[in-house]
mmCIF file of C-alpha atoms and ligand atoms in Angstrom:
data_model
loop_
_atom_site.group_PDB
_atom_site.id
_atom_site.type_symbol
_atom_site.label_atom_id
_atom_site.label_comp_id
_atom_site.label_asym_id
_atom_site.label_seq_id
_atom_site.Cartn_x
_atom_site.Cartn_y
_atom_site.Cartn_z
ATOM 1 C CA MET P 428 -7.469 15.306 -24.809
ATOM 2 C CA ALA P 429 -6.985 11.383 -24.058
ATOM 3 C CA ARG P 430 -3.112 10.032 -23.961
ATOM 4 C CA ASP P 431 -2.412 6.973 -23.998
ATOM 5 C CA HIS P 432 -1.592 5.436 -19.988
ATOM 6 C CA THR P 433 0.887 2.905 -19.339
ATOM 7 C CA VAL P 434 -1.009 1.603 -16.581
ATOM 8 C CA LEU P 435 1.352 0.325 -13.903
ATOM 9 C CA PHE P 436 -0.620 -0.780 -10.867
ATOM 10 C CA SER P 437 -4.701 -1.133 -11.754
ATOM 11 C CA ALA P 438 -7.441 0.314 -9.423
ATOM 12 C CA ASP P 439 -8.000 -3.118 -8.752
ATOM 13 C CA LYS P 440 -4.185 -3.874 -7.215
ATOM 14 C CA ILE P 441 -4.211 -0.144 -5.447
ATOM 15 C CA ALA P 442 -7.634 -1.268 -3.769
ATOM 16 C CA GLU P 443 -5.897 -4.190 -2.747
ATOM 17 C CA THR P 444 -2.888 -2.904 -1.560
ATOM 18 C CA VAL P 445 -4.789 -0.022 0.311
ATOM 19 C CA SER P 446 -7.188 -3.051 2.329
ATOM 20 C CA GLU P 447 -3.524 -4.636 3.176
ATOM 21 C CA LEU P 448 -2.489 -1.105 4.794
ATOM 22 C CA ALA P 449 -5.906 -0.822 6.760
ATOM 23 C CA VAL P 450 -5.502 -4.356 8.247
ATOM 24 C CA ARG P 451 -2.209 -3.957 9.670
ATOM 25 C CA ILE P 452 -2.537 -0.233 10.278
ATOM 26 C CA ASP P 453 -5.674 -1.222 12.608
ATOM 27 C CA ARG P 454 -3.766 -4.359 14.375
ATOM 28 C CA ASP P 455 -1.330 -1.871 15.358
ATOM 29 C CA HIS P 456 -3.897 0.783 16.709
ATOM 30 C CA SER P 457 -6.143 -2.101 18.467
ATOM 31 C CA ASP P 458 -5.859 -0.141 21.408
ATOM 32 C CA ASP P 459 -5.444 3.030 21.255
ATOM 33 C CA GLY P 460 -8.422 4.633 20.222
ATOM 34 C CA VAL P 461 -9.173 7.670 17.750
ATOM 35 C CA VAL P 462 -6.087 8.215 15.720
ATOM 36 C CA VAL P 463 -5.529 11.690 13.962
ATOM 37 C CA VAL P 464 -4.997 10.633 10.249
ATOM 38 C CA VAL P 465 -2.630 14.032 9.173
ATOM 39 C CA VAL P 466 -3.271 14.255 5.221
ATOM 40 C CA VAL P 467 -0.463 15.313 3.051
ATOM 41 C CA LEU P 468 -2.052 17.495 0.283
ATOM 42 C CA LYS P 469 -2.816 17.402 -2.778
ATOM 43 C CA GLY P 470 -1.471 13.985 -3.599
ATOM 44 C CA ALA P 471 -2.194 11.787 -0.503
ATOM 45 C CA ALA P 472 -6.090 13.317 -0.810
ATOM 46 C CA ILE P 473 -7.337 10.680 -2.763
ATOM 47 C CA PHE P 474 -5.427 7.578 -0.902
ATOM 48 C CA ALA P 475 -6.633 8.704 2.828
ATOM 49 C CA ALA P 476 -9.544 9.136 1.317
ATOM 50 C CA ASP P 477 -9.669 5.306 0.214
ATOM 51 C CA LEU P 478 -7.484 4.184 3.958
ATOM 52 C CA VAL P 479 -9.221 5.834 6.346
ATOM 53 C CA ARG P 480 -12.598 4.577 4.935
ATOM 54 C CA ALA P 481 -11.144 0.790 4.897
ATOM 55 C CA MET P 482 -9.688 0.921 8.610
ATOM 56 C CA ARG P 483 -11.449 0.331 11.297
ATOM 57 C CA THR P 484 -9.612 2.541 13.669
ATOM 58 C CA GLU P 485 -11.889 5.832 13.998
ATOM 59 C CA THR P 486 -9.496 8.698 12.909
ATOM 60 C CA GLU P 487 -10.053 12.079 12.841
ATOM 61 C CA LEU P 488 -8.652 14.172 9.720
ATOM 62 C CA ALA P 489 -6.099 17.083 9.646
ATOM 63 C CA TYR P 490 -4.508 18.732 6.493
ATOM 64 C CA LEU P 491 -1.404 19.938 5.195
ATOM 65 C CA THR P 492 -0.197 21.308 2.050
ATOM 66 C CA ALA P 493 3.426 19.972 1.301
ATOM 67 C CA SER P 494 5.327 20.540 -2.054
ATOM 68 C CA SER P 495 8.921 19.478 -2.864
ATOM 69 C CA TYR P 496 8.767 19.423 -6.967
ATOM 70 C CA LEU P 497 9.760 22.647 -8.891
ATOM 71 C CA ASP P 498 8.417 21.849 -12.288
ATOM 72 C CA GLY P 499 6.185 18.976 -11.876
ATOM 73 C CA PHE P 500 9.008 16.176 -13.045
ATOM 74 C CA THR P 501 12.141 17.551 -10.680
ATOM 75 C CA PRO P 502 12.250 17.066 -7.104
ATOM 76 C CA GLY P 503 12.783 20.918 -5.221
ATOM 77 C CA GLU P 504 16.191 21.438 -3.052
ATOM 78 C CA SER P 505 13.600 22.170 -0.107
ATOM 79 C CA MET P 506 9.697 21.194 1.288
ATOM 80 C CA SER P 507 7.288 24.334 0.994
ATOM 81 C CA LEU P 508 4.966 24.321 3.774
ATOM 82 C CA ARG P 509 1.017 25.355 3.763
ATOM 83 C CA GLY P 510 -1.607 25.535 6.424
ATOM 84 C CA ASP P 511 -1.032 24.183 9.958
ATOM 85 C CA LEU P 512 -2.908 21.452 11.408
ATOM 86 C CA ASP P 513 -6.307 22.999 13.109
ATOM 87 C CA LEU P 514 -6.016 19.920 15.572
ATOM 88 C CA ASP P 515 -4.570 19.465 19.242
ATOM 89 C CA VAL P 516 -2.409 16.935 18.687
ATOM 90 C CA ALA P 517 -0.663 16.561 21.945
ATOM 91 C CA GLY P 518 -1.220 13.067 23.608
ATOM 92 C CA ARG P 519 -2.376 11.577 20.665
ATOM 93 C CA ASP P 520 -1.865 9.353 18.359
ATOM 94 C CA VAL P 521 -1.255 10.459 14.675
ATOM 95 C CA LEU P 522 -0.566 8.990 11.318
ATOM 96 C CA ILE P 523 1.321 11.322 8.445
ATOM 97 C CA VAL P 524 -0.377 9.724 5.109
ATOM 98 C CA ASP P 525 1.345 10.481 2.182
ATOM 99 C CA ASP P 526 0.767 9.333 -1.603
ATOM 100 C CA ILE P 527 4.478 8.013 -2.423
ATOM 101 C CA ILE P 528 7.717 8.771 -0.679
ATOM 102 C CA ASP P 529 10.676 9.160 -2.459
ATOM 103 C CA THR P 530 13.927 10.837 -0.403
ATOM 104 C CA GLY P 531 11.778 10.745 2.874
ATOM 105 C CA ARG P 532 12.152 14.122 3.630
ATOM 106 C CA THR P 533 8.963 15.596 3.230
ATOM 107 C CA LEU P 534 7.520 12.504 5.556
ATOM 108 C CA SER P 535 10.898 13.241 7.602
ATOM 109 C CA GLU P 536 10.022 17.266 8.088
ATOM 110 C CA LEU P 537 5.776 16.493 8.837
ATOM 111 C CA SER P 538 6.656 14.170 11.367
ATOM 112 C CA THR P 539 9.107 16.536 12.998
ATOM 113 C CA LEU P 540 6.672 19.279 13.019
ATOM 114 C CA VAL P 541 4.103 16.846 14.817
ATOM 115 C CA ALA P 542 6.013 15.674 17.344
ATOM 116 C CA ASP P 543 6.814 19.163 18.362
ATOM 117 C CA ARG P 544 3.437 19.375 19.141
ATOM 118 C CA ARG P 545 4.248 16.439 21.487
ATOM 119 C CA PRO P 546 1.984 13.444 20.604
ATOM 120 C CA ARG P 547 1.611 10.082 22.004
ATOM 121 C CA ARG P 548 2.813 8.275 19.126
ATOM 122 C CA VAL P 549 3.682 9.598 15.213
ATOM 123 C CA ALA P 550 3.804 6.883 12.559
ATOM 124 C CA THR P 551 4.198 7.544 8.536
ATOM 125 C CA ALA P 552 1.765 5.603 5.270
ATOM 126 C CA ALA P 553 2.861 5.951 2.276
ATOM 127 C CA LEU P 554 0.875 4.356 -0.603
ATOM 128 C CA VAL P 555 3.913 3.686 -3.250
ATOM 129 C CA SER P 556 7.815 3.691 -1.828
ATOM 130 C CA LYS P 557 10.373 5.024 -4.132
ATOM 131 C CA THR P 558 13.282 3.229 -2.718
ATOM 132 C CA SER P 559 16.420 4.317 -5.017
ATOM 133 C CA ARG P 560 16.751 7.528 -3.282
ATOM 134 C CA ARG P 561 15.966 7.053 0.065
ATOM 135 C CA ALA P 562 18.148 8.755 2.931
ATOM 136 C CA PRO P 563 18.653 5.292 5.373
ATOM 137 C CA ASP P 564 17.214 6.242 8.523
ATOM 138 C CA ALA P 565 13.968 7.943 6.178
ATOM 139 C CA GLU P 566 11.703 4.752 5.912
ATOM 140 C CA PRO P 567 8.250 4.864 6.535
ATOM 141 C CA ASN P 568 6.196 2.627 9.128
ATOM 142 C CA TYR P 569 3.970 1.657 6.461
ATOM 143 C CA HIS P 570 4.023 1.561 2.559
ATOM 144 C CA GLY P 571 2.514 -0.633 0.007
ATOM 145 C CA LEU P 572 3.698 -0.246 -3.194
ATOM 146 C CA GLU P 573 7.389 -0.414 -4.675
ATOM 147 C CA ILE P 574 9.212 1.360 -7.508
ATOM 148 C CA GLY P 575 12.386 1.745 -8.861
ATOM 149 C CA ASP P 576 13.375 5.292 -10.005
ATOM 150 C CA GLU P 577 10.632 6.087 -11.744
ATOM 151 C CA PHE P 578 8.160 8.798 -12.061
ATOM 152 C CA ILE P 579 4.378 8.121 -12.116
ATOM 153 C CA TYR P 580 0.889 9.718 -11.666
ATOM 154 C CA GLY P 581 -2.262 9.076 -11.334
ATOM 155 C CA TYR P 582 -4.820 7.973 -8.093
ATOM 156 C CA GLY P 583 -3.627 11.212 -6.331
ATOM 157 C CA LEU P 584 -0.363 12.015 -7.636
ATOM 158 C CA ASP P 585 0.292 14.862 -10.486
ATOM 159 C CA TRP P 586 2.360 14.868 -13.047
ATOM 160 C CA ASP P 587 2.499 18.500 -13.406
ATOM 161 C CA GLU P 588 -0.932 19.018 -11.616
ATOM 162 C CA ARG P 589 -2.517 16.659 -14.013
ATOM 163 C CA TYR P 590 -4.265 13.700 -13.652
ATOM 164 C CA ARG P 591 -5.315 13.060 -10.142
ATOM 165 C CA ASP P 592 -8.008 12.143 -11.224
ATOM 166 C CA LEU P 593 -6.987 8.980 -13.000
ATOM 167 C CA PRO P 594 -8.488 5.894 -10.364
ATOM 168 C CA PHE P 595 -4.961 3.900 -11.844
ATOM 169 C CA ILE P 596 -1.474 4.690 -11.413
ATOM 170 C CA ALA P 597 0.569 5.496 -14.718
ATOM 171 C CA LEU P 598 4.190 5.359 -15.265
ATOM 172 C CA ALA P 599 5.665 8.431 -17.530
ATOM 173 C CA SER P 600 7.096 8.273 -20.821
ATOM 174 C CA PRO P 601 9.737 11.123 -20.898
HETATM 175 P P1 IMP W 1345 9.655 13.140 -0.874
HETATM 176 O O1 IMP W 1345 10.041 13.928 -0.077
HETATM 177 O O2 IMP W 1345 11.927 13.012 -1.481
HETATM 178 O O3 IMP W 1345 10.449 11.787 -0.118
HETATM 179 O O4 IMP W 1345 9.482 13.338 -2.041
HETATM 180 C C1 IMP W 1345 7.670 13.208 -1.758
HETATM 181 C C2 IMP W 1345 6.990 14.157 -2.531
HETATM 182 O O5 IMP W 1345 7.452 14.104 -3.912
HETATM 183 C C3 IMP W 1345 5.606 13.419 -2.380
HETATM 184 O O6 IMP W 1345 4.283 13.957 -1.418
HETATM 185 C C4 IMP W 1345 5.185 13.491 -4.013
HETATM 186 O O7 IMP W 1345 4.346 15.071 -3.626
HETATM 187 C C5 IMP W 1345 6.561 13.605 -4.926
HETATM 188 N N1 IMP W 1345 6.535 12.791 -5.808
HETATM 189 C C6 IMP W 1345 7.745 11.752 -5.399
HETATM 190 N N2 IMP W 1345 7.763 11.528 -6.755
HETATM 191 C C7 IMP W 1345 6.810 11.181 -7.486
HETATM 192 C C8 IMP W 1345 6.364 10.800 -8.422
HETATM 193 O O8 IMP W 1345 6.523 9.716 -9.060
HETATM 194 N N3 IMP W 1345 5.234 11.161 -8.718
HETATM 195 C C9 IMP W 1345 4.176 12.445 -8.280
HETATM 196 N N4 IMP W 1345 4.756 12.733 -7.467
HETATM 197 C C10 IMP W 1345 6.252 12.140 -6.808
HETATM 198 MG MG1 MG W 1346 3.430 15.116 -2.059
#
């Protein structure tokens, strides 16, 4: 059923942001060879697909499923994780990619999980940074767009599992 969406970031704006992120990531990884990109499902699937194709750095892809939202709208108390890395990251460069960083818990916990496997380096990237509720030591290495304490959906981000397929990011009206 059709619904009116309040577009916050257009498809063009997202594409521009992804290109800029790719340039920065490439610059930081120019000497490193292949980077293992860990995609945090489900939300980061669409962003990561565009990001790795915009990057010149060669990548290998791994996928983990994380969720922290209780009902699609309210953050849960703890993050649940499904699946495990199917690539050996020991001694390698790893980039963990999520759609959005809010408190920072998801990327922090996944960084710890990856760090336990003795990589050479772990970095984190999020397309959107929700700056208002971040734990002080949980900044991502790369982020593109910034928002306040708002709920957004589209371009991989869901509103109760819906709208991940939108090519733009929209603002949810309560
Ligand atoms: P954090 O662990 O608090 O940083 O939350 C990050 C996770 O919460 C992301 O992987 C998203 O799945 C989810 N999330 C946070 N804010 C939003 C939002 O505005 N829309 C959709 N998902 C969100
Ligand atoms: Mg998520």
